[in-house]
Amino acid sequence: MSRTGETAPGVTARPAGAGGAARVPRPAGPAGRNPAWLVTSLVLSVLGAYFFVYYVPQNYAPSRVDLFTEALFVGLAATGLNILTGFNGQVSIGHGAFFGLGAYVTALMMDDRAYVEFAGREWGLGDGVPFLATLPVVAVVCLVVGALIGFPALRVKGLYLALVTLGLAVLFPDLTKRFVRGTGGTNLVGLRGADLAPPDWYDWFPDVIADPLDDYVGARDQWAYYVALVLVGLLLLAVHLIARSRFGRALIAVRDHEAAAETVGIDLARVKVSAFALSAAYAGLAGSLSVLVARQANAGRVETFQLSIEFLVALVVGGTATVFGPMIGGFLVVFFRDWIDQQQRLEDLFDSSARAKLLSPAIFGIGLIVMMFFLPDGIVGGSRRAWRRVTRRRSHPIT
Amino acid sequence: MALLSVEDVRVEFGGIVALADLTFTIEAGTVCALIGPNGAGKTTLFNCVSRLYEPTSGRIVFDGVDLLDRPAHAIARLGIARTFQNLALFPALTVVENVMVGAHSRGGTSRARRAEALRILERLSLAHLAHRPAAGLPYGTLKRIEIARALAASPRLLCLDEPAAGLTHSEVDELARLVRELRDELDLTVLLVEHHMAMVMSISDKIVVLDFGSKIAEGPPAQIRSDPRVIEAYLGTPA
Ligand SMILES: Nc1ncnc2c1ncn2[C@@H]1O[C@H](COP(=O)(O)OP(=O)(O)OP(=O)(O)O)[C@@H](O)[C@H]1O
Ligand SMILES: [Mg+2]
């Protein structure tokens, strides 16, 4: 018997005879809908939920929990980049700047010592503002800045746009050095343990979540992880809804054929600027989350550029224009980087020369190329193809 | 009254005059064909109506509105939809999503939009392909999907740029029938660019003939068929 999603054209169009109701075409995904698939996905989601919601934060050491949080925020930034680059076709290699902007706004609002020196005045941006309260501010600031950068970006495309956004990543650290007065007058805004502690209401949660054995500051890693998990969940849901909305289809239409998109009534400027703004807000919120792990906001030239590339790598490896791809890519990038760093440390025990230090990025690069070679459409795209191949083979038994 | 009136429209590309002060009108409810040899300026006129090209001078008035005052993305809303000579679908979207994007300029919920898109696909015998990605479908099918996308805007004026190109004989006959039926069912006005003369002659109420950007003849099919200047433009020799 053939699957509903795979029935040959014409079959579905015939008048329904006995049992014909089962053949009504349904808006199913490529895999169609069948019990085996439903059960598999149900089991996987329950296991996944158990692992991410309970197992990771409750069983891993703080440094490992932090690594998961980092994977979440790198994935979140890549998810934001996906809105711009994956769905809308505007390549940015400057999203490290929006990420940094989010981190700075959050850190400056939380810290009572650091300030911004601008127009001859000192702007504190708040003292001891709770972390969660900084998030809406970061979202709005990054939406506005993203839109402001999106407007001039309307004039350039492709490689030129990539270069312009690269300029952002290069410029941003210099701007922070010029205007931010953080620890010791540098552009580093460091936070104290007490600033990063979970709010009081976090203790109201059942003990399995807010572990009473952890001391106040020690619970930071779990608190950070849970915040990241919830925020990522909400923002992934938003991407899912956007992807199937009128705006989401407009994003793809503009990417696929600008003239045709304009002809059906899509305002190119509006869609492109909105994509930029939304994408910047995602990256900014990812930057805010990074403050909980790094305990600081800091922007070095190399780091900002490296982050920008990492987001792009996570996006491409995970799968552009998919909902979960960039998040999966974020996990791969962060854990792969961590794994290489560990090899590096072992290496350093025997040979601490500068040569060994070069190993990490080199392995990273080679791994990427191999990956692109075997999975040009990313993890999600690749597994979709594999799934389709499996289901197709099964639906045409050899007779 | 004319639904569309093209008045002294001139388009130049560098030294090339693609449209040389072209003037003609289309009456509401009619099928008007725009024909002429390759490079005559037919697609250029479409692109002016779509506001993708900026004429150096002239006016294009649609139902009392000067199109040249409006940006490209405002044209669909006025009731003008088109297809492209070289396919211009959105390959990553499914067929039904392509048609839904066609209705971008109209209001309504996503659900209503989808139902309407499915209805149009049904009408064009494309319903069985609704949830397939547009990429990879046969050429003739893609051309029909483009028509479906254009219809989703509920246009009053439908502009078709070489819809029969690349179709088989039987497909062309079917297309001709479809265009006439759609005009009657949906109360459409059609601007048709086509090289397939049998189709043009059979469905047009009026034919405008272009050569090197200038109008060399205008009239009903019977008159155009025997016009010596048209024959000369097409055959390259005086009749
Ligand atoms: N964007 C452009 N830039 C430069 N020249 C152009 C452009 N678009 C059209 N032209 C020129 O304008 C003239 C008219 O082209 P157009 O595409 O309108 O012809 P057409 O009548 O549609 O021909 P065909 O039957 O081959 O489609 C041609 O000489 C073409 O080279
Ligand atoms: Mg043409």
Short mmCIF file of N, CA and C in Angstrom, two decimals, chain A residues 81 84-85 88-95 98 146 149-169 258 272 275-276:
data_model
loop_
_atom_site.label_atom_id
_atom_site.label_comp_id
_atom_site.label_asym_id
_atom_site.label_seq_id
_atom_site.Cartn_x
_atom_site.Cartn_y
_atom_site.Cartn_z
N LEU A 81 20.11 34.30 12.56
CA LEU A 81 20.78 34.49 11.27
C LEU A 81 20.00 33.77 10.17
N LEU A 84 17.39 35.81 8.46
CA LEU A 84 17.93 36.74 7.48
C LEU A 84 18.55 36.02 6.29
N THR A 85 19.44 35.08 6.58
CA THR A 85 20.22 34.44 5.52
C THR A 85 19.50 33.23 4.94
N ASN A 88 15.59 34.61 4.02
CA ASN A 88 15.48 35.80 3.19
C ASN A 88 16.66 35.98 2.22
N GLY A 89 17.69 35.14 2.35
CA GLY A 89 18.78 35.19 1.38
C GLY A 89 19.76 36.34 1.51
N GLN A 90 19.72 37.05 2.64
CA GLN A 90 20.70 38.12 2.85
C GLN A 90 21.80 37.59 3.76
N VAL A 91 23.01 37.46 3.20
CA VAL A 91 24.10 36.88 3.97
C VAL A 91 24.71 37.92 4.90
N SER A 92 24.85 37.54 6.17
CA SER A 92 25.53 38.43 7.11
C SER A 92 26.68 37.68 7.77
N ILE A 93 27.87 38.28 7.74
CA ILE A 93 28.95 37.72 8.55
C ILE A 93 29.31 38.74 9.62
N GLY A 94 28.26 39.44 10.10
CA GLY A 94 28.50 40.43 11.14
C GLY A 94 27.59 40.25 12.34
N HIS A 95 26.95 39.09 12.45
CA HIS A 95 26.00 38.95 13.54
C HIS A 95 26.63 38.89 14.92
N PHE A 98 25.64 42.11 16.66
CA PHE A 98 24.33 42.18 17.33
C PHE A 98 24.36 41.36 18.62
N GLY A 146 19.00 46.82 14.25
CA GLY A 146 18.94 45.92 13.10
C GLY A 146 18.24 46.58 11.92
N ILE A 149 20.39 49.24 10.31
CA ILE A 149 21.43 48.69 9.45
C ILE A 149 20.80 48.02 8.23
N GLY A 150 19.59 47.53 8.39
CA GLY A 150 18.89 46.91 7.27
C GLY A 150 18.59 47.88 6.14
N PHE A 151 18.34 49.15 6.47
CA PHE A 151 18.02 50.12 5.43
C PHE A 151 19.16 50.33 4.44
N PRO A 152 20.34 50.71 4.91
CA PRO A 152 21.44 50.82 3.93
C PRO A 152 21.76 49.49 3.26
N ALA A 153 21.52 48.38 3.97
CA ALA A 153 21.82 47.07 3.38
C ALA A 153 20.94 46.77 2.18
N LEU A 154 19.82 47.52 2.04
CA LEU A 154 18.94 47.32 0.89
C LEU A 154 19.68 47.59 -0.42
N ARG A 155 20.71 48.44 -0.32
CA ARG A 155 21.39 48.86 -1.54
C ARG A 155 22.41 47.85 -2.03
N VAL A 156 22.80 46.91 -1.17
CA VAL A 156 23.84 45.96 -1.59
C VAL A 156 23.33 44.53 -1.46
N LYS A 157 23.99 43.65 -2.20
CA LYS A 157 23.53 42.26 -2.26
C LYS A 157 24.70 41.31 -2.24
N GLY A 158 24.42 40.06 -1.92
CA GLY A 158 25.39 38.98 -2.07
C GLY A 158 26.69 39.25 -1.36
N LEU A 159 27.75 39.14 -2.12
CA LEU A 159 29.09 39.27 -1.56
C LEU A 159 29.30 40.66 -0.96
N TYR A 160 28.71 41.69 -1.59
CA TYR A 160 28.90 43.04 -1.08
C TYR A 160 28.22 43.21 0.27
N LEU A 161 27.05 42.60 0.39
CA LEU A 161 26.35 42.65 1.67
C LEU A 161 27.17 41.92 2.73
N ALA A 162 27.77 40.79 2.34
CA ALA A 162 28.61 40.04 3.27
C ALA A 162 29.75 40.92 3.76
N LEU A 163 30.34 41.68 2.84
CA LEU A 163 31.46 42.55 3.22
C LEU A 163 31.01 43.68 4.13
N VAL A 164 29.85 44.26 3.82
CA VAL A 164 29.34 45.35 4.65
C VAL A 164 29.09 44.86 6.07
N THR A 165 28.48 43.67 6.19
CA THR A 165 28.19 43.15 7.52
C THR A 165 29.48 42.75 8.23
N LEU A 166 30.45 42.30 7.46
CA LEU A 166 31.76 42.01 8.05
C LEU A 166 32.31 43.28 8.70
N GLY A 167 32.08 44.41 8.02
CA GLY A 167 32.49 45.69 8.57
C GLY A 167 31.89 45.93 9.95
N LEU A 168 30.63 45.52 10.11
CA LEU A 168 29.96 45.65 11.41
C LEU A 168 30.73 44.92 12.50
N ALA A 169 31.12 43.69 12.18
CA ALA A 169 31.82 42.86 13.15
C ALA A 169 33.17 43.47 13.51
N GLU A 258 13.12 38.10 -6.59
CA GLU A 258 12.71 39.43 -6.14
C GLU A 258 11.65 40.06 -7.04
N LYS A 272 12.72 43.02 3.75
CA LYS A 272 14.15 42.86 4.02
C LYS A 272 14.57 43.54 5.32
N ALA A 275 13.32 41.53 8.22
CA ALA A 275 14.15 40.34 8.43
C ALA A 275 15.42 40.71 9.18
N PHE A 276 16.00 41.84 8.80
CA PHE A 276 17.22 42.29 9.47
C PHE A 276 16.96 42.57 10.94
#
